[in-house]
Phi, psi and omega in degrees: 000068188292324185255014180087348178274159174292158183263137177235135177237138171203168180193166177228150180283147180271049177230148180068182178253134180299141182257170174303325178296318177299321182288307184287331184273337185221295190304318180301324182280338179300325183301314181293329183293337182296338178279339185256332185231161166275110193254137171242116181243111187257145164270104191274072183287337177293323177295332186295332188274007170295340172246139183303132181236150169284121187305313181296321181291322178296317178298317181296315182292324179297314179294320180296322180291317177298321177296321178296322176307311184290318180298328181286348177121359178287130182266113182292351173277334183262312179255147179273111183247116191207166175273129178305319183291346179275356180239102186296341180301333179299312181289321181296316180289326180300321179295315180298314182294332179295337178278358177238018179240134184269146180303320181299325179295316180290327178297335182274354183290116184292330181293328177296318179295318181294314182289328177296323179293324181281333183233060185297337181273000182212060178271088187262169182296326179297323178296325180286319184265006178316315181295335178288320175296322177296321177297319179296320178307315186283312186287335181301328183255012180053045183295132175278324184223151179222118175289123182224146171275172182299330182286343179254358183299323180298321179292322178293323177297320177295319177302315179297318180297317180296316181298315181293323179295315180296316180297325181292336180269317191246002181098193186281085183258310184254142166287131179274112188286151175249152173293143180286122176245108182201213179298125181273126177289161180298136177264104185261128184261168178299140178288338182257340178215084185294005175274348180231157184293149171299130187227143177285349179258006180295132182286340179271110183296341179276355183279337187231143170262121180269150187299335181256014175296140178281164184306318181296321178295319180297316179298318181295317181294319178295321180297327182270001182299141180290134173235242178195188182257007184284331175072016180232141184261102179227152180263090183209155183296335181291346178235070188300324180294315179294317179300320179295318178297320178293322177298317179297314180299314181295319180295329182274338184246353183066021176270159176274159176304321179297318179296319180294318179299318178296322181296324183256018186306320183252021183256161174264175181298326180300317179293321177298313182297321179295317179294320179297314181299318180292325177294319179295315180301318182294330178281319186277335184303310179294326177297314180296321178296319178296320178300313181297321178295316181293322180297332179283338183261072184299321182297322180293313180297319178300319180293319177300315181299313181294308185295318182286330174296319178294319178300311182295319180296318180296313181297319184286332185296329180296316178292315184298315180296322179296317179295316180300321178293318182298320184277353174103012177291144179300144180293140180284138178270114184286000000 
């Protein structure tokens, strides 16, 4: 808590391409949080290798994601934006915490079961102990709050359990993190299956709008978005496809659902889809331009990577050294 503010930790995996849902649901809101919290935003590339990755592609995607963080408005002078793999404390603390985590707790993690089903040919130990590394990510920086979706709540609960267990043995070592309760980002659903969230891992390329999609691609995807046969534009659960399009439109224009429904009262689905696509394009165009500018400035991105890795390492080392001393590791000779 360097500046007197509470500490917030969050991160995204360096796999796949970020979607409009990732931006409107999380990344866009991270920018505002920097004024309220001391923020650590990680590119969690260590988590990415529980599934086999092409090394060159992982490096490219990790750098592209960090660049997107900055393009979206995160200030690397204000928030610590760094690669998880550049801070060895994540792995070191994860090993210690794994010795304070029970097999039964990890067996109950639903994401392990889901990912094991999807990657039956590579059910590795890292996939099983993934939540312990996530706990280390959070506890390493003494995070007070963590923005989490419903799919990650189980992991945060495990993090809290591990922290409380360690504290009960060794005293007040870890801050026990709370889920971030604040402005809720827009929940953007799949364009092809509005019953599930828009995902960067969706196999159907028409289901997601990616942040670097060009205008023609965005128009084509919106045009193909699933609606229904009712032919009326209302914001209701009975019309999930239409409701999702309205959610996207509202998130991009700052209008309320009621205002949007009134605007499209006498329109057909085609007109709604066209308006949604243009609203999305208007939001993503400046972001994409900023990304392209940043990609040309290799020296600046390299400096951010170097400086923020040092910042994160320094902040994390205080917790790590304290934990190492508590568990009985010999003191390091400087």
